[in-house]
Coordinates of N, CA and C in Angstrom, one line a residue:
M10 N -83.6 46.3 217.9 CA -84.1 45.4 216.8 C -83.1 44.3 216.5
Q11 N -81.8 44.6 216.6 CA -80.8 43.6 216.3 C -80.9 42.5 217.4
E12 N -81.2 42.8 218.7 CA -81.3 41.8 219.7 C -82.5 40.9 219.5
N13 N -83.6 41.5 219.0 CA -84.8 40.7 218.7 C -84.5 39.7 217.6
K14 N -83.8 40.0 216.6 CA -83.4 39.1 215.6 C -82.6 38.0 216.1
S15 N -81.6 38.3 216.9 CA -80.7 37.3 217.4 C -81.3 36.4 218.4
T16 N -82.4 36.8 219.1 CA -83.1 35.9 220.0 C -84.0 35.0 219.3
N17 N -84.6 35.5 218.2 CA -85.5 34.6 217.4 C -84.7 33.6 216.6
L18 N -83.5 34.0 216.2 CA -82.7 33.1 215.4 C -81.3 33.0 216.0
P19 N -81.1 32.2 217.0 CA -79.9 32.2 217.8 C -78.7 31.6 217.1
R20 N -78.9 30.7 216.1 CA -77.8 29.9 215.5 C -77.4 30.5 214.2
R21 N -76.1 30.6 214.0 CA -75.6 31.1 212.7 C -75.0 30.0 211.9
V22 N -75.4 29.9 210.6 CA -74.9 28.8 209.8 C -74.2 29.5 208.6
E23 N -73.0 29.0 208.3 CA -72.3 29.6 207.1 C -72.0 28.5 206.1
S24 N -71.9 28.8 204.9 CA -71.6 27.9 203.8 C -71.0 28.6 202.6
R25 N -70.4 27.8 201.8 CA -69.8 28.3 200.5 C -70.5 27.6 199.4
I26 N -70.7 28.4 198.3 CA -71.4 27.9 197.1 C -70.7 28.4 195.9
S27 N -70.9 27.8 194.8 CA -70.3 28.2 193.5 C -70.8 29.5 193.0
E28 N -70.1 30.1 192.1 CA -70.5 31.4 191.6 C -71.8 31.3 190.8
T29 N -72.0 30.2 190.1 CA -73.2 30.0 189.3 C -74.5 29.9 190.3
K30 N -74.3 29.1 191.4 CA -75.4 29.0 192.3 C -75.7 30.4 193.0
F31 N -74.6 31.1 193.2 CA -74.8 32.5 193.8 C -75.5 33.4 192.9
Q32 N -75.2 33.3 191.6 CA -75.9 34.1 190.6 C -77.4 33.7 190.5
E33 N -77.6 32.4 190.6 CA -79.0 31.9 190.6 C -79.8 32.5 191.8
L34 N -79.1 32.5 193.0 CA -79.8 33.0 194.2 C -80.0 34.5 194.0
L35 N -79.1 35.2 193.4 CA -79.2 36.7 193.2 C -80.4 36.9 192.3
T36 N -80.5 36.1 191.3 CA -81.7 36.3 190.3 C -83.0 36.0 191.1
L37 N -83.0 34.9 191.9 CA -84.2 34.6 192.6 C -84.5 35.7 193.6
L38 N -83.5 36.3 194.3 CA -83.7 37.3 195.2 C -84.3 38.6 194.6
S39 N -83.9 38.9 193.4 CA -84.4 40.1 192.7 C -85.9 39.9 192.3
K40 N -86.3 38.6 192.1 CA -87.7 38.3 191.7 C -88.6 38.0 192.9
S41 N -88.0 37.8 194.1 CA -88.8 37.4 195.2 C -89.1 38.6 196.1
Q42 N -89.9 38.4 197.1 CA -90.3 39.4 198.0 C -89.3 39.5 199.2
N43 N -88.3 38.7 199.2 CA -87.3 38.7 200.3 C -86.4 40.0 200.1
Q44 N -86.1 40.6 201.3 CA -85.3 41.8 201.2 C -83.8 41.4 201.2
T45 N -83.4 40.4 201.9 CA -82.0 40.0 202.0 C -81.7 38.6 201.5
M46 N -80.4 38.4 201.2 CA -80.0 37.0 200.8 C -80.3 36.0 202.0
S47 N -80.0 36.5 203.2 CA -80.2 35.6 204.4 C -81.6 35.1 204.5
S48 N -82.6 36.1 204.3 CA -84.0 35.7 204.5 C -84.4 34.7 203.3
L49 N -83.8 34.9 202.1 CA -84.1 34.1 201.0 C -83.6 32.6 201.3
V50 N -82.4 32.5 201.7 CA -81.8 31.2 202.0 C -82.5 30.6 203.2
R51 N -82.9 31.3 204.2 CA -83.6 30.8 205.3 C -85.0 30.2 204.8
D52 N -85.7 31.0 204.0 CA -86.9 30.5 203.4 C -86.7 29.2 202.6
I53 N -85.7 29.1 201.9 CA -85.4 27.9 201.1 C -85.1 26.7 202.0
L54 N -84.3 26.9 203.0 CA -83.9 25.9 204.0 C -85.1 25.4 204.8
C55 N -86.0 26.3 205.1 CA -87.2 25.9 205.9 C -88.3 25.5 205.1
K56 N -88.1 25.4 203.8 CA -89.1 24.9 202.8 C -90.4 25.8 202.9
Q57 N -90.2 27.1 203.1 CA -91.3 28.0 203.1 C -91.6 28.3 201.6
K58 N -92.8 28.7 201.4 CA -93.3 29.1 200.1 C -92.6 30.4 199.6
L59 N -92.0 30.4 198.5 CA -91.4 31.6 197.9 C -92.3 32.2 196.9
V60 N -92.5 33.5 197.0 CA -93.3 34.2 196.1 C -92.4 34.9 195.1
V61 N -92.5 34.5 193.9 CA -91.6 35.0 192.8 C -92.5 35.8 191.8
T62 N -92.1 37.0 191.6 CA -92.8 37.9 190.7 C -92.2 37.9 189.3
T63 N -92.9 37.6 188.3 CA -92.3 37.6 186.9 C -93.0 38.7 186.1
Y64 N -92.3 39.3 185.2 CA -92.8 40.3 184.4 C -92.7 40.0 182.9
D65 N -93.8 39.9 182.2 CA -93.8 39.5 180.8 C -93.8 40.8 179.9
K66 N -92.7 41.1 179.3 CA -92.6 42.3 178.5 C -93.4 42.3 177.3
S67 N -93.8 41.1 176.8 CA -94.6 40.9 175.6 C -96.0 41.5 175.8
L68 N -96.4 41.5 177.1 CA -97.8 42.1 177.4 C -97.8 43.6 177.2
D69 N -96.7 44.3 177.2 CA -96.7 45.7 177.0 C -97.3 46.1 175.7
V70 N -96.9 45.4 174.7 CA -97.4 45.7 173.3 C -98.9 45.4 173.3
I71 N -99.3 44.4 173.9 CA -100.8 44.0 173.9 C -101.6 45.1 174.6
L72 N -101.0 45.5 175.8 CA -101.7 46.5 176.6 C -101.8 47.8 175.8
E73 N -100.8 48.2 175.1 CA -100.8 49.4 174.3 C -101.9 49.3 173.2
K74 N -102.0 48.1 172.6 CA -103.1 47.9 171.5 C -104.4 48.0 172.2
L75 N -104.6 47.4 173.3 CA -105.9 47.4 174.0 C -106.3 48.8 174.4
S76 N -105.3 49.6 174.8 CA -105.6 51.0 175.2 C -106.0 51.8 174.0
L77 N -105.4 51.6 172.9 CA -105.8 52.3 171.6 C -107.2 51.9 171.2
I78 N -107.5 50.6 171.3 CA -108.8 50.2 170.9 C -109.8 50.7 171.8
H79 N -109.5 50.8 173.1 CA -110.4 51.4 174.1 C -110.7 52.9 173.8
Q80 N -109.6 53.6 173.4 CA -109.8 55.0 173.0 C -110.7 55.2 171.8
E81 N -110.5 54.3 170.8 CA -111.2 54.3 169.6 C -112.7 54.0 169.8
I82 N -113.0 53.0 170.6 CA -114.4 52.7 171.0 C -115.0 53.8 171.7
N83 N -114.3 54.4 172.6 CA -114.8 55.5 173.4 C -115.2 56.7 172.5
A84 N -114.3 57.0 171.5 CA -114.5 58.1 170.6 C -115.8 57.8 169.7
I85 N -115.9 56.6 169.3 CA -117.1 56.2 168.5 C -118.3 56.3 169.3
G86 N -118.3 55.9 170.6 CA -119.4 56.0 171.5 C -119.8 57.5 171.7
V87 N -118.8 58.4 171.9 CA -119.1 59.8 172.0 C -119.8 60.3 170.7
N88 N -119.3 59.9 169.6 CA -119.9 60.3 168.3 C -121.3 59.8 168.2
A89 N -121.5 58.6 168.6 CA -122.9 58.0 168.5 C -123.9 58.8 169.5
N90 N -123.4 59.1 170.6 CA -124.2 59.9 171.5 C -124.6 61.3 170.9
Q91 N -123.7 61.9 170.2 CA -123.9 63.2 169.6 C -125.0 63.0 168.5
V92 N -124.8 61.9 167.7 CA -125.8 61.6 166.7 C -127.2 61.4 167.2
V93 N -127.3 60.7 168.3 CA -128.6 60.4 168.9 C -129.2 61.7 169.5
R94 N -128.4 62.6 170.1 CA -128.9 63.8 170.6 C -129.5 64.7 169.5
V95 N -128.7 64.8 168.3 CA -129.3 65.6 167.2 C -130.5 64.9 166.6
F96 N -130.5 63.6 166.6 CA -131.7 62.8 166.1 C -132.9 63.2 166.8
H97 N -132.8 63.3 168.2 CA -134.0 63.6 169.0 C -134.5 65.0 168.9
K98 N -133.5 65.9 168.5 CA -133.9 67.3 168.4 C -134.5 67.7 167.1
T99 N -134.2 66.9 166.0 CA -134.6 67.3 164.7 C -136.0 66.7 164.4
G100 N -136.8 67.4 163.6 CA -138.1 66.9 163.2 C -138.2 66.4 161.8
D101 N -137.1 66.7 161.0 CA -137.1 66.4 159.6 C -136.8 64.9 159.4
L102 N -137.7 64.2 158.7 CA -137.6 62.7 158.6 C -136.4 62.3 157.7
S103 N -136.1 63.1 156.7 CA -135.0 62.7 155.9 C -133.7 62.9 156.6
K104 N -133.6 63.9 157.5 CA -132.4 64.1 158.3 C -132.3 63.0 159.4
K105 N -133.5 62.6 159.9 CA -133.5 61.5 160.9 C -133.0 60.2 160.2
L106 N -133.4 60.0 159.0 CA -132.9 58.8 158.3 C -131.4 58.8 158.1
A107 N -130.9 59.9 157.7 CA -129.4 60.1 157.5 C -128.7 59.9 158.8
L108 N -129.2 60.4 159.9 CA -128.6 60.2 161.2 C -128.7 58.8 161.6
A109 N -129.8 58.1 161.3 CA -129.9 56.7 161.7 C -128.9 55.8 160.9
K110 N -128.6 56.2 159.7 CA -127.6 55.5 158.9 C -126.2 55.7 159.5
K111 N -126.0 56.9 159.9 CA -124.7 57.3 160.5 C -124.5 56.5 161.8
L112 N -125.6 56.4 162.6 CA -125.5 55.7 163.9 C -125.3 54.2 163.6
A113 N -125.9 53.7 162.5 CA -125.7 52.3 162.2 C -124.2 52.0 161.8
N114 N -123.6 53.0 161.1 CA -122.2 52.9 160.8 C -121.3 52.9 162.0
N115 N -121.7 53.8 163.0 CA -120.9 53.8 164.2 C -121.0 52.5 165.0
L116 N -122.2 51.9 165.0 CA -122.3 50.6 165.7 C -121.6 49.5 165.0
N117 N -121.5 49.5 163.7 CA -120.7 48.6 162.9 C -119.3 48.7 163.2
E118 N -118.8 49.9 163.3 CA -117.4 50.2 163.7 C -117.1 49.6 165.1
I119 N -118.0 49.8 166.0 CA -117.9 49.3 167.4 C -117.8 47.7 167.3
L120 N -118.7 47.1 166.5 CA -118.6 45.7 166.4 C -117.3 45.1 165.9
K121 N -116.8 45.9 164.9 CA -115.5 45.5 164.3 C -114.4 45.6 165.4
K122 N -114.4 46.7 166.2 CA -113.4 46.8 167.2 C -113.6 45.8 168.3
Q123 N -114.8 45.4 168.6 CA -115.1 44.4 169.6 C -114.5 43.0 169.1
E124 N -114.7 42.8 167.8 CA -114.1 41.5 167.3 C -112.6 41.5 167.4
S125 N -112.0 42.6 167.1 CA -110.5 42.7 167.2 C -110.1 42.5 168.6
L126 N -110.8 43.1 169.5 CA -110.5 42.8 171.0 C -110.7 41.4 171.3
K127 N -111.7 40.7 170.9 CA -111.9 39.3 171.2 C -110.8 38.5 170.6
N128 N -110.3 38.8 169.4 CA -109.2 38.1 168.8 C -107.9 38.3 169.6
M129 N -107.7 39.5 170.1 CA -106.5 39.8 170.9 C -106.5 39.2 172.3
V130 N -107.7 39.1 172.9 CA -107.8 38.7 174.3 C -107.9 37.2 174.4
S131 N -108.4 36.5 173.4 CA -108.6 35.0 173.5 C -107.3 34.3 173.7
P132 N -106.2 34.6 173.0 CA -104.9 33.9 173.3 C -104.4 34.2 174.7
L133 N -104.7 35.4 175.2 CA -104.3 35.7 176.6 C -105.0 34.9 177.6
L134 N -106.3 34.7 177.3 CA -107.2 33.9 178.3 C -106.7 32.5 178.3
D135 N -106.4 31.9 177.1 CA -105.9 30.6 177.0 C -104.6 30.4 177.8
K136 N -103.7 31.4 177.7 CA -102.4 31.4 178.4 C -102.6 31.5 180.0
W137 N -103.5 32.4 180.4 CA -103.7 32.7 181.8 C -104.5 31.6 182.5
L138 N -105.4 31.0 181.8 CA -106.3 30.0 182.4 C -105.9 28.6 182.2
Q139 N -104.6 28.4 182.0 CA -104.0 27.0 181.8 C -104.2 26.3 183.1
K140 N -104.4 25.0 183.0 CA -104.6 24.1 184.2 C -103.3 23.4 184.4

């Protein structure tokens, strides 16, 4: 494999750079898909496209909140399904009315959670869909 590399890239080039530039390259190397410093410098010299991966830690908090809201909506949905199941089994009109009110409350809770989701996601959409 070493022979294959040397035949594809027969010329060796050496250079010296400042410590700050070297640190910049190390940072870029850690974020890029390049495995070695040589391949990174080669891509820069050949003006190839560099793919840099960034990680936004502020999204962790938002993802936790989204996960909690998802769990809450799921629990409300399960509760609503149970109410509907009992509603269809019962023949008592007063009990059906009470179950219908309970179901309406569940749906209102879902609408509130949906609104909070919308408020949380809309700034993210603005950020991600920038032109």
